[in-house]
C-alpha positions as YAML, in Angstrom:
chain: A
units: angstrom
residues:
- id: 1
  name: MET
  ca: [33.54, 20.18, 51.88]
- id: 2
  name: LEU
  ca: [37.07, 21.35, 51.01]
- id: 3
  name: TYR
  ca: [37.62, 18.31, 48.89]
- id: 4
  name: LYS
  ca: [34.48, 18.97, 46.84]
- id: 5
  name: PHE
  ca: [35.53, 22.61, 46.37]
- id: 6
  name: ILE
  ca: [39.02, 21.71, 45.13]
- id: 7
  name: LYS
  ca: [37.57, 18.97, 42.82]
- id: 8
  name: SER
  ca: [35.11, 21.48, 41.24]
- id: 9
  name: ILE
  ca: [37.98, 23.89, 40.60]
- id: 10
  name: LEU
  ca: [40.03, 21.13, 38.85]
- id: 11
  name: ILE
  ca: [37.14, 19.93, 36.69]
- id: 12
  name: LEU
  ca: [35.81, 23.37, 35.60]
- id: 13
  name: PRO
  ca: [38.73, 24.37, 33.27]
- id: 14
  name: LEU
  ca: [38.45, 21.03, 31.59]
- id: 15
  name: ILE
  ca: [34.76, 21.58, 30.88]
- id: 16
  name: VAL
  ca: [35.31, 25.10, 29.63]
- id: 17
  name: ASN
  ca: [38.20, 23.95, 27.47]
- id: 18
  name: PHE
  ca: [36.19, 21.16, 25.86]
- id: 19
  name: ASN
  ca: [33.27, 23.47, 25.05]
- id: 20
  name: ASN
  ca: [35.55, 26.04, 23.52]
- id: 21
  name: LEU
  ca: [37.44, 23.62, 21.29]
- id: 22
  name: SER
  ca: [34.77, 21.14, 20.37]
- id: 23
  name: ILE
  ca: [33.05, 23.20, 17.61]
- id: 24
  name: LYS
  ca: [36.10, 24.77, 16.14]
- id: 25
  name: LYS
  ca: [38.38, 22.03, 14.94]
- id: 26
  name: VAL
  ca: [37.78, 18.90, 12.82]
- id: 27
  name: ALA
  ca: [39.50, 15.82, 14.14]
- id: 28
  name: SER
  ca: [40.81, 14.81, 10.69]
- id: 29
  name: ASN
  ca: [40.61, 15.71, 7.11]
- id: 30
  name: GLU
  ca: [38.22, 12.85, 6.30]
- id: 31
  name: SER
  ca: [34.74, 13.59, 4.95]
- id: 32
  name: ILE
  ca: [31.87, 13.09, 7.39]
- id: 33
  name: SER
  ca: [29.97, 9.73, 7.14]
- id: 34
  name: ILE
  ca: [26.16, 10.14, 6.94]
- id: 35
  name: GLU
  ca: [23.21, 7.76, 6.77]
- id: 36
  name: GLY
  ca: [19.69, 8.83, 6.00]
- id: 37
  name: THR
  ca: [16.25, 7.84, 4.96]
- id: 38
  name: TYR
  ca: [13.52, 9.10, 2.59]
- id: 39
  name: ASN
  ca: [9.92, 7.92, 3.00]
- id: 40
  name: ILE
  ca: [7.21, 8.67, 0.38]
- id: 41
  name: GLN
  ca: [4.51, 11.15, 1.40]
- id: 42
  name: ASP
  ca: [1.03, 11.69, -0.11]
- id: 43
  name: ILE
  ca: [0.46, 14.54, -2.52]
- id: 44
  name: ASN
  ca: [0.48, 17.97, -1.00]
- id: 45
  name: GLU
  ca: [2.35, 16.77, 2.16]
- id: 46
  name: GLN
  ca: [5.88, 18.03, 2.87]
- id: 47
  name: ILE
  ca: [8.57, 15.36, 2.41]
- id: 48
  name: PRO
  ca: [10.91, 14.57, 5.32]
- id: 49
  name: ILE
  ca: [14.50, 13.43, 4.84]
- id: 50
  name: THR
  ca: [16.32, 12.21, 7.93]
- id: 51
  name: LEU
  ca: [20.07, 12.40, 8.38]
- id: 52
  name: ASN
  ca: [22.33, 10.79, 11.01]
- id: 53
  name: MET
  ca: [26.12, 11.06, 11.50]
- id: 54
  name: VAL
  ca: [27.86, 7.61, 11.51]
- id: 55
  name: GLU
  ca: [31.49, 8.71, 11.80]
- id: 56
  name: GLY
  ca: [32.90, 12.13, 12.17]
- id: 57
  name: HIS
  ca: [33.71, 14.86, 14.64]
- id: 58
  name: PRO
  ca: [30.96, 14.81, 17.26]
- id: 59
  name: PHE
  ca: [30.82, 18.58, 17.80]
- id: 60
  name: ALA
  ca: [31.78, 20.30, 14.66]
- id: 61
  name: TYR
  ca: [29.79, 22.71, 12.42]
- id: 62
  name: VAL
  ca: [28.62, 21.33, 9.06]
- id: 63
  name: ASN
  ca: [26.80, 22.81, 6.10]
- id: 64
  name: ILE
  ca: [23.78, 20.82, 4.93]
- id: 65
  name: TYR
  ca: [22.38, 21.37, 1.43]
- id: 66
  name: ILE
  ca: [19.40, 19.53, -0.12]
- id: 67
  name: TYR
  ca: [18.95, 20.21, -3.80]
- id: 68
  name: VAL
  ca: [15.66, 19.48, -5.62]
- id: 69
  name: ASN
  ca: [15.94, 19.43, -9.32]
- id: 70
  name: ASN
  ca: [19.31, 21.21, -9.05]
- id: 71
  name: ILE
  ca: [17.93, 24.03, -6.96]
- id: 72
  name: VAL
  ca: [18.76, 24.47, -3.21]
- id: 73
  name: GLU
  ca: [15.55, 23.94, -1.20]
- id: 74
  name: VAL
  ca: [17.23, 23.33, 2.14]
- id: 75
  name: TYR
  ca: [20.30, 24.96, 3.66]
- id: 76
  name: LYS
  ca: [21.23, 24.72, 7.36]
- id: 77
  name: LYS
  ca: [24.41, 25.18, 9.34]
- id: 78
  name: GLU
  ca: [24.27, 22.61, 12.14]
- id: 79
  name: ILE
  ca: [26.43, 21.01, 14.82]
- id: 80
  name: THR
  ca: [27.11, 17.40, 13.91]
- id: 81
  name: ALA
  ca: [25.68, 15.90, 17.18]
- id: 82
  name: TYR
  ca: [22.29, 17.56, 16.45]
- id: 83
  name: ILE
  ca: [21.81, 16.51, 12.81]
- id: 84
  name: SER
  ca: [19.48, 13.62, 13.68]
- id: 85
  name: GLN
  ca: [17.30, 15.53, 16.04]
- id: 86
  name: SER
  ca: [14.69, 16.50, 13.46]
- id: 87
  name: PRO
  ca: [13.99, 15.81, 9.73]
- id: 88
  name: PHE
  ca: [14.76, 18.21, 6.90]
- id: 89
  name: TYR
  ca: [11.68, 18.98, 4.78]
- id: 90
  name: ILE
  ca: [11.46, 19.55, 1.10]
- id: 91
  name: SER
  ca: [8.44, 20.67, -0.85]
- id: 92
  name: SER
  ca: [5.50, 18.37, -1.48]
- id: 93
  name: PHE
  ca: [4.44, 16.62, -4.68]
- id: 94
  name: SER
  ca: [1.63, 18.40, -6.52]
- id: 95
  name: GLY
  ca: [0.51, 15.59, -8.76]
- id: 96
  name: ASN
  ca: [0.74, 11.83, -9.23]
- id: 97
  name: GLU
  ca: [3.01, 12.12, -12.27]
- id: 98
  name: GLU
  ca: [5.65, 14.20, -10.53]
- id: 99
  name: GLU
  ca: [9.24, 13.14, -9.84]
- id: 100
  name: LYS
  ca: [12.12, 14.93, -8.12]
- id: 101
  name: ASP
  ca: [15.96, 14.60, -8.52]
- id: 102
  name: ILE
  ca: [17.50, 14.78, -5.05]
- id: 103
  name: LYS
  ca: [21.08, 15.77, -4.14]
- id: 104
  name: ILE
  ca: [22.20, 15.91, -0.50]
- id: 105
  name: SER
  ca: [25.52, 17.50, 0.44]
- id: 106
  name: VAL
  ca: [27.03, 17.61, 3.89]
- id: 107
  name: ASN
  ca: [30.45, 19.18, 4.60]
- id: 108
  name: TYR
  ca: [32.41, 20.57, 7.49]
- id: 109
  name: ILE
  ca: [32.74, 24.30, 7.33]
- id: 110
  name: GLU
  ca: [36.53, 23.84, 6.90]
- id: 111
  name: GLU
  ca: [37.17, 24.17, 3.13]
- id: 112
  name: ASN
  ca: [39.93, 21.53, 3.13]
- id: 113
  name: VAL
  ca: [37.51, 18.64, 3.88]
- id: 114
  name: PRO
  ca: [35.50, 17.33, 0.90]
- id: 115
  name: ALA
  ca: [31.74, 17.24, 1.13]
- id: 116
  name: SER
  ca: [29.83, 13.98, 1.39]
- id: 117
  name: VAL
  ca: [27.33, 13.73, -1.51]
- id: 118
  name: CYS
  ca: [24.39, 11.43, -2.40]
- id: 119
  name: THR
  ca: [21.93, 11.62, -5.25]
- id: 120
  name: PHE
  ca: [18.70, 9.68, -5.99]
- id: 121
  name: LYS
  ca: [15.27, 10.14, -7.60]
- id: 122
  name: ILE
  ca: [11.91, 10.17, -5.84]
- id: 123
  name: TYR
  ca: [8.39, 9.83, -7.20]
- id: 124
  name: ALA
  ca: [4.93, 10.89, -6.19]
- id: 125
  name: PRO
  ca: [2.30, 8.38, -5.24]
- id: 126
  name: ARG
  ca: [1.02, 6.80, -8.48]
- id: 127
  name: TYR
  ca: [-2.71, 6.35, -7.91]
- id: 128
  name: ALA
  ca: [-2.59, 3.86, -10.80]
- id: 129
  name: THR
  ca: [-4.91, 0.98, -11.84]
- id: 130
  name: LEU
  ca: [-2.81, -2.11, -12.65]
- id: 131
  name: THR
  ca: [-4.45, -4.95, -14.58]
- id: 132
  name: ALA
  ca: [-2.58, -8.02, -15.58]
- id: 133
  name: PRO
  ca: [-3.34, -10.60, -18.33]
- id: 134
  name: LEU
  ca: [-5.45, -13.60, -17.33]
- id: 135
  name: ASN
  ca: [-3.52, -15.85, -15.00]
- id: 136
  name: ASP
  ca: [-4.14, -17.80, -11.78]
- id: 137
  name: THR
  ca: [-1.39, -16.04, -9.91]
- id: 138
  name: ILE
  ca: [-0.44, -12.45, -10.54]
- id: 139
  name: THR
  ca: [2.48, -10.55, -8.84]
- id: 140
  name: PHE
  ca: [2.54, -6.76, -9.12]
- id: 141
  name: LYS
  ca: [5.60, -4.72, -8.11]
- id: 142
  name: ASP
  ca: [5.47, -0.99, -8.36]
- id: 143
  name: GLU
  ca: [8.54, 0.44, -9.94]
- id: 144
  name: HIS
  ca: [8.62, 3.61, -7.83]
- id: 145
  name: PRO
  ca: [10.17, 3.23, -4.31]
- id: 146
  name: VAL
  ca: [8.28, 4.11, -1.21]
- id: 147
  name: LYS
  ca: [11.43, 4.29, 0.97]
- id: 148
  name: ILE
  ca: [15.12, 4.87, 0.25]
- id: 149
  name: ASP
  ca: [17.91, 4.30, 2.73]
- id: 150
  name: PHE
  ca: [21.21, 5.93, 1.82]
- id: 151
  name: SER
  ca: [24.73, 6.31, 3.13]
- id: 152
  name: MET
  ca: [27.49, 8.61, 1.95]
- id: 153
  name: LYS
  ca: [31.06, 9.46, 2.70]
- id: 154
  name: GLY
  ca: [32.88, 11.89, 0.36]
- id: 155
  name: ALA
  ca: [32.06, 11.08, -3.20]
- id: 156
  name: ASP
  ca: [31.00, 7.47, -2.40]
- id: 157
  name: PHE
  ca: [27.46, 6.73, -1.68]
- id: 158
  name: THR
  ca: [24.99, 3.74, -1.74]
- id: 159
  name: THR
  ca: [21.17, 3.54, -1.79]
- id: 160
  name: LYS
  ca: [18.71, 0.83, -1.02]
- id: 161
  name: SER
  ca: [15.15, 1.14, -2.31]
- id: 162
  name: TYR
  ca: [12.03, -0.48, -1.05]
- id: 163
  name: TYR
  ca: [9.07, -1.25, -3.37]
- id: 164
  name: GLU
  ca: [5.42, -1.98, -2.78]
- id: 165
  name: GLY
  ca: [3.93, -5.02, -4.37]
- id: 166
  name: VAL
  ca: [1.06, -7.62, -4.08]
- id: 167
  name: THR
  ca: [0.49, -11.19, -5.19]
- id: 168
  name: ILE
  ca: [-3.07, -12.18, -6.02]
- id: 169
  name: ASN
  ca: [-4.21, -15.75, -6.33]
- id: 170
  name: GLY
  ca: [-7.49, -16.69, -7.94]
- id: 171
  name: LYS
  ca: [-8.88, -18.62, -10.94]
- id: 172
  name: LYS
  ca: [-8.69, -17.09, -14.44]
- id: 173
  name: ASN
  ca: [-11.44, -19.38, -15.73]
- id: 174
  name: ILE
  ca: [-14.37, -20.69, -13.71]
- id: 175
  name: THR
  ca: [-17.19, -22.94, -14.92]
- id: 176
  name: LEU
  ca: [-20.24, -23.19, -12.76]
- id: 177
  name: ASP
  ca: [-22.08, -26.47, -13.54]
- id: 178
  name: LYS
  ca: [-25.56, -26.76, -12.09]
- id: 179
  name: SER
  ca: [-24.72, -24.02, -9.60]
- id: 180
  name: ARG
  ca: [-25.15, -20.32, -9.53]
- id: 181
  name: PHE
  ca: [-22.93, -19.76, -6.46]
- id: 182
  name: PHE
  ca: [-19.72, -17.77, -7.17]
- id: 183
  name: ASP
  ca: [-17.10, -18.76, -4.59]
- id: 184
  name: LEU
  ca: [-15.30, -15.64, -3.63]
- id: 185
  name: ASN
  ca: [-12.89, -17.68, -1.38]
- id: 186
  name: ASN
  ca: [-11.08, -18.41, -4.66]
- id: 187
  name: TYR
  ca: [-9.30, -15.00, -4.37]
- id: 188
  name: THR
  ca: [-6.57, -14.01, -2.01]
- id: 189
  name: ILE
  ca: [-4.17, -11.07, -1.87]
- id: 190
  name: THR
  ca: [-0.74, -11.09, -0.21]
- id: 191
  name: LEU
  ca: [0.95, -7.79, 0.56]
- id: 192
  name: ASN
  ca: [4.63, -6.94, 0.22]
- id: 193
  name: ASN
  ca: [6.01, -3.68, 1.81]
- id: 194
  name: THR
  ca: [2.50, -2.35, 1.74]
- id: 195
  name: SER
  ca: [-0.75, -2.20, 3.59]
- id: 196
  name: LEU
  ca: [-4.56, -2.09, 3.18]
- id: 197
  name: TYR
  ca: [-6.46, 1.08, 3.83]
- id: 198
  name: SER
  ca: [-9.80, -0.67, 3.64]
- id: 199
  name: LYS
  ca: [-10.98, -4.26, 4.20]
- id: 200
  name: GLN
  ca: [-13.34, -3.95, 1.25]
- id: 201
  name: CYS
  ca: [-12.84, -4.45, -2.45]
- id: 202
  name: GLU
  ca: [-15.10, -4.23, -5.49]
- id: 203
  name: MET
  ca: [-16.40, -6.86, -7.80]
- id: 204
  name: LYS
  ca: [-17.25, -5.76, -11.34]
- id: 205
  name: ILE
  ca: [-19.31, -7.98, -13.60]
- id: 206
  name: TYR
  ca: [-19.49, -6.85, -17.20]
- id: 207
  name: LYS
  ca: [-23.17, -7.67, -17.65]
- id: 208
  name: LYS
  ca: [-26.40, -5.94, -16.59]
- id: 209
  name: PHE
  ca: [-28.57, -7.65, -14.03]
- id: 210
  name: ASP
  ca: [-32.05, -6.71, -15.19]
- id: 211
  name: SER
  ca: [-34.71, -5.98, -12.48]
- id: 212
  name: SER
  ca: [-32.09, -6.04, -9.76]
- id: 213
  name: ASP
  ca: [-30.97, -3.32, -7.30]
- id: 214
  name: LEU
  ca: [-27.30, -4.03, -7.96]
- id: 215
  name: LEU
  ca: [-25.63, -0.92, -9.41]
- id: 216
  name: TYR
  ca: [-25.03, -0.86, -13.16]
- id: 217
  name: LYS
  ca: [-22.69, 1.82, -14.48]
- id: 218
  name: ASN
  ca: [-20.11, 2.24, -17.27]
- id: 219
  name: GLY
  ca: [-20.95, -1.18, -18.72]
- id: 220
  name: TYR
  ca: [-20.62, -3.26, -15.64]
- id: 221
  name: THR
  ca: [-22.56, -4.29, -12.50]
- id: 222
  name: THR
  ca: [-20.76, -3.63, -9.28]
- id: 223
  name: THR
  ca: [-20.91, -4.72, -5.66]
- id: 224
  name: ASP
  ca: [-18.63, -4.22, -2.64]
- id: 225
  name: ILE
  ca: [-17.15, -7.34, -1.07]
- id: 226
  name: THR
  ca: [-15.26, -7.83, 2.12]
- id: 227
  name: LEU
  ca: [-11.72, -9.02, 2.87]
- id: 228
  name: SER
  ca: [-10.85, -11.19, 5.84]
- id: 229
  name: ARG
  ca: [-7.28, -11.61, 7.22]
- id: 230
  name: ILE
  ca: [-5.76, -15.08, 7.01]
- id: 231
  name: SER
  ca: [-2.19, -14.22, 8.03]
- id: 232
  name: SER
  ca: [-0.21, -11.14, 8.95]
- id: 233
  name: ASP
  ca: [0.05, -10.00, 5.34]
- id: 234
  name: SER
  ca: [-2.61, -12.08, 3.46]
- id: 235
  name: PHE
  ca: [-6.36, -11.59, 3.00]
- id: 236
  name: ILE
  ca: [-9.08, -13.71, 1.47]
- id: 237
  name: VAL
  ca: [-12.33, -12.47, -0.17]
- id: 238
  name: SER
  ca: [-15.29, -13.40, 1.94]
- id: 239
  name: ASN
  ca: [-18.46, -15.24, 0.93]
- id: 240
  name: GLU
  ca: [-20.56, -12.69, 2.74]
- id: 241
  name: LYS
  ca: [-24.20, -13.59, 3.14]
- id: 242
  name: LYS
  ca: [-25.75, -10.28, 2.20]
- id: 243
  name: TYR
  ca: [-27.77, -11.02, -0.95]
- id: 244
  name: TYR
  ca: [-31.40, -12.05, -1.37]
- id: 245
  name: VAL
  ca: [-33.29, -14.00, -4.06]
- id: 246
  name: ASP
  ca: [-36.60, -12.75, -5.40]
- id: 247
  name: ASN
  ca: [-39.35, -15.34, -4.97]
- id: 248
  name: ASN
  ca: [-41.04, -14.39, -8.30]
- id: 249
  name: THR
  ca: [-38.05, -13.87, -10.58]
- id: 250
  name: GLY
  ca: [-35.00, -15.54, -9.03]
- id: 251
  name: MET
  ca: [-33.18, -12.18, -9.38]
- id: 252
  name: ILE
  ca: [-30.45, -11.15, -6.91]
- id: 253
  name: PHE
  ca: [-30.93, -8.20, -4.54]
- id: 254
  name: GLU
  ca: [-28.71, -6.44, -2.07]
- id: 255
  name: GLU
  ca: [-31.67, -4.85, -0.17]
- id: 256
  name: GLN
  ca: [-34.47, -7.19, 0.80]
- id: 257
  name: THR
  ca: [-37.82, -6.47, -0.78]
- id: 258
  name: SER
  ca: [-41.35, -7.67, 0.01]
- id: 259
  name: THR
  ca: [-40.97, -10.40, -2.68]
- id: 260
  name: CYS
  ca: [-37.54, -11.55, -1.54]
- id: 261
  name: ASP
  ca: [-36.94, -14.69, 0.53]
- id: 262
  name: ASP
  ca: [-35.93, -14.08, 4.15]
- id: 263
  name: LEU
  ca: [-32.76, -16.19, 3.75]
- id: 264
  name: SER
  ca: [-29.63, -14.17, 2.97]
- id: 265
  name: LEU
  ca: [-27.14, -15.83, 0.63]
- id: 266
  name: PRO
  ca: [-23.54, -15.39, -0.63]
- id: 267
  name: PHE
  ca: [-23.26, -13.93, -4.15]
- id: 268
  name: PHE
  ca: [-25.01, -15.82, -6.91]
- id: 269
  name: PHE
  ca: [-25.80, -15.39, -10.57]
- id: 270
  name: PRO
  ca: [-29.53, -14.91, -11.38]
- id: 271
  name: LEU
  ca: [-31.45, -17.67, -13.13]
- id: 272
  name: SER
  ca: [-32.03, -15.29, -16.10]
- id: 273
  name: MET
  ca: [-28.30, -15.82, -16.99]
- id: 274
  name: VAL
  ca: [-28.97, -19.44, -17.80]
- id: 275
  name: ASN
  ca: [-26.19, -20.99, -19.80]
- id: 276
  name: ASP
  ca: [-24.36, -17.65, -20.29]
- id: 277
  name: ASN
  ca: [-20.71, -18.08, -21.17]
- id: 278
  name: ASN
  ca: [-17.64, -15.87, -21.01]
- id: 279
  name: ILE
  ca: [-18.99, -13.44, -18.36]
- id: 280
  name: GLU
  ca: [-16.10, -11.09, -17.54]
- id: 281
  name: VAL
  ca: [-15.59, -10.54, -13.79]
- id: 282
  name: GLU
  ca: [-12.97, -8.34, -12.10]
- id: 283
  name: ILE
  ca: [-11.98, -8.34, -8.46]
- id: 284
  name: CYS
  ca: [-10.60, -4.89, -7.76]
- id: 285
  name: PHE
  ca: [-8.40, -4.32, -4.66]
- id: 286
  name: ASN
  ca: [-8.70, -0.57, -4.36]
- id: 287
  name: ASP
  ca: [-6.42, 2.06, -2.70]
- id: 288
  name: ILE
  ca: [-3.55, -0.25, -1.73]
- id: 289
  name: GLY
  ca: [-0.56, 1.12, 0.11]
- id: 290
  name: LEU
  ca: [1.33, 4.40, -0.02]
- id: 291
  name: HIS
  ca: [0.96, 4.54, -3.85]
- id: 292
  name: HIS
  ca: [-2.85, 4.18, -3.52]
- id: 293
  name: ASN
  ca: [-2.85, 1.71, -6.46]
- id: 294
  name: THR
  ca: [-5.79, -0.39, -7.60]
- id: 295
  name: TYR
  ca: [-4.86, -3.99, -8.50]
- id: 296
  name: VAL
  ca: [-7.32, -5.87, -10.82]
- id: 297
  name: PHE
  ca: [-7.70, -9.66, -11.12]
- id: 298
  name: LYS
  ca: [-9.69, -10.77, -14.18]
- id: 299
  name: THR
  ca: [-11.80, -13.97, -14.36]
- id: 300
  name: ILE
  ca: [-13.97, -15.42, -17.11]
- id: 301
  name: VAL
  ca: [-17.08, -17.24, -15.76]
- id: 302
  name: SER
  ca: [-19.19, -19.73, -17.72]
- id: 303
  name: LEU
  ca: [-22.60, -21.04, -16.50]
- id: 304
  name: ASN
  ca: [-23.65, -24.56, -17.60]
- id: 305
  name: ASN
  ca: [-26.90, -26.47, -17.00]
- id: 306
  name: ILE
  ca: [-28.33, -23.74, -14.78]
- id: 307
  name: ASP
  ca: [-31.80, -24.43, -16.14]
- id: 308
  name: ASP
  ca: [-31.66, -27.75, -14.20]
- id: 309
  name: LEU
  ca: [-32.02, -25.58, -10.99]
- id: 310
  name: TYR
  ca: [-35.38, -24.17, -12.03]
- id: 311
  name: ASP
  ca: [-38.07, -24.07, -9.43]
- id: 312
  name: GLU
  ca: [-41.38, -22.25, -9.38]
- id: 313
  name: LYS
  ca: [-40.56, -20.76, -6.01]
- id: 314
  name: PHE
  ca: [-37.03, -19.33, -6.42]
- id: 315
  name: GLY
  ca: [-36.63, -18.34, -2.84]
- id: 316
  name: GLU
  ca: [-37.19, -21.74, -1.22]
- id: 317
  name: VAL
  ca: [-34.32, -23.28, 0.72]
- id: 318
  name: PHE
  ca: [-32.90, -25.41, -2.06]
- id: 319
  name: ASP
  ca: [-30.03, -26.94, -0.07]
- id: 320
  name: CYS
  ca: [-27.32, -27.97, -2.52]
- id: 321
  name: LYS
  ca: [-29.86, -27.87, -5.44]
- id: 322
  name: TYR
  ca: [-29.93, -24.08, -5.39]
- id: 323
  name: ILE
  ca: [-26.51, -23.14, -4.07]
- id: 324
  name: GLU
  ca: [-23.39, -25.12, -3.33]
- id: 325
  name: VAL
  ca: [-21.54, -23.55, -0.46]
- id: 326
  name: SER
  ca: [-17.88, -24.47, 0.04]
- id: 327
  name: PRO
  ca: [-16.89, -25.72, 3.47]
- id: 328
  name: PRO
  ca: [-14.87, -23.28, 5.61]
- id: 329
  name: LEU
  ca: [-11.08, -23.46, 5.11]
- id: 330
  name: GLN
  ca: [-9.34, -25.57, 7.70]
- id: 331
  name: GLY
  ca: [-6.84, -23.84, 9.96]
- id: 332
  name: VAL
  ca: [-7.81, -20.38, 8.97]
- id: 333
  name: THR
  ca: [-8.77, -17.63, 11.45]
- id: 334
  name: TYR
  ca: [-11.11, -15.03, 9.97]
- id: 335
  name: GLU
  ca: [-11.36, -11.46, 11.23]
...
């Protein structure tokens, strides 16, 4: 017991001395070394910026300033060891065209030690529709970063920006010869630093389907189609069997009617479009990633010799005569 008492007396002054000195003096006259990260936020959401001390006095006071468009939005006096405990928030974006110039300054309260400073520009989510010229493979890369890592010491700083992007593979020209079946498995999307918010996309066909329940608006017929995962970051458009053929007209329907055949089919072009050429089709991947962009792949479809498929009863099971269904892809797991 006596040993423990003597030991506690010896240690106590050391603890008191450390606590008294630790937040008063800077170990050297070198600027503090800081790393941090910015991550894009949606419109009307506060924007966090995280800071972390890499090198410096572990228990010294620093002044932290964050300027937005040359105006101080954040000021805090903090102990270095606690800088990383919570983010520093700046005001939100109010619109998709907005951008902000950011300047971050961190300095010891001692005036003789230069501040560490970093500057960069941030952008609001774009909510853009991006359409590329006709091509079988299209790669989009958004020019506005969704994440910025930065480091700074004194007047020297570095930044590393991360960008969202996608690659879409498809066919810019498709000719259907003696077949009305439109193979949606031709289209895949691969993600880069981004994610899907929905496993559905939209197909727009710039032609009216008369006497059909497919929605026609703004000069095109539209239908929703489903995406299936084929790898960790790639998806394929599914040939979903959700359409019906009318027994009397051969027209396509999404909702089965009393005159429709019971057999559900993948998407097909109605017989009324016999020998139509240059039908413009768009596969629209909507609301992708943190920028909420829509990426559009364009295809031109030509129909040849469709009149050879004519039958008085359009809804019969025609086997390959009516519809040619591609075999499942080998080695692919669908979700």
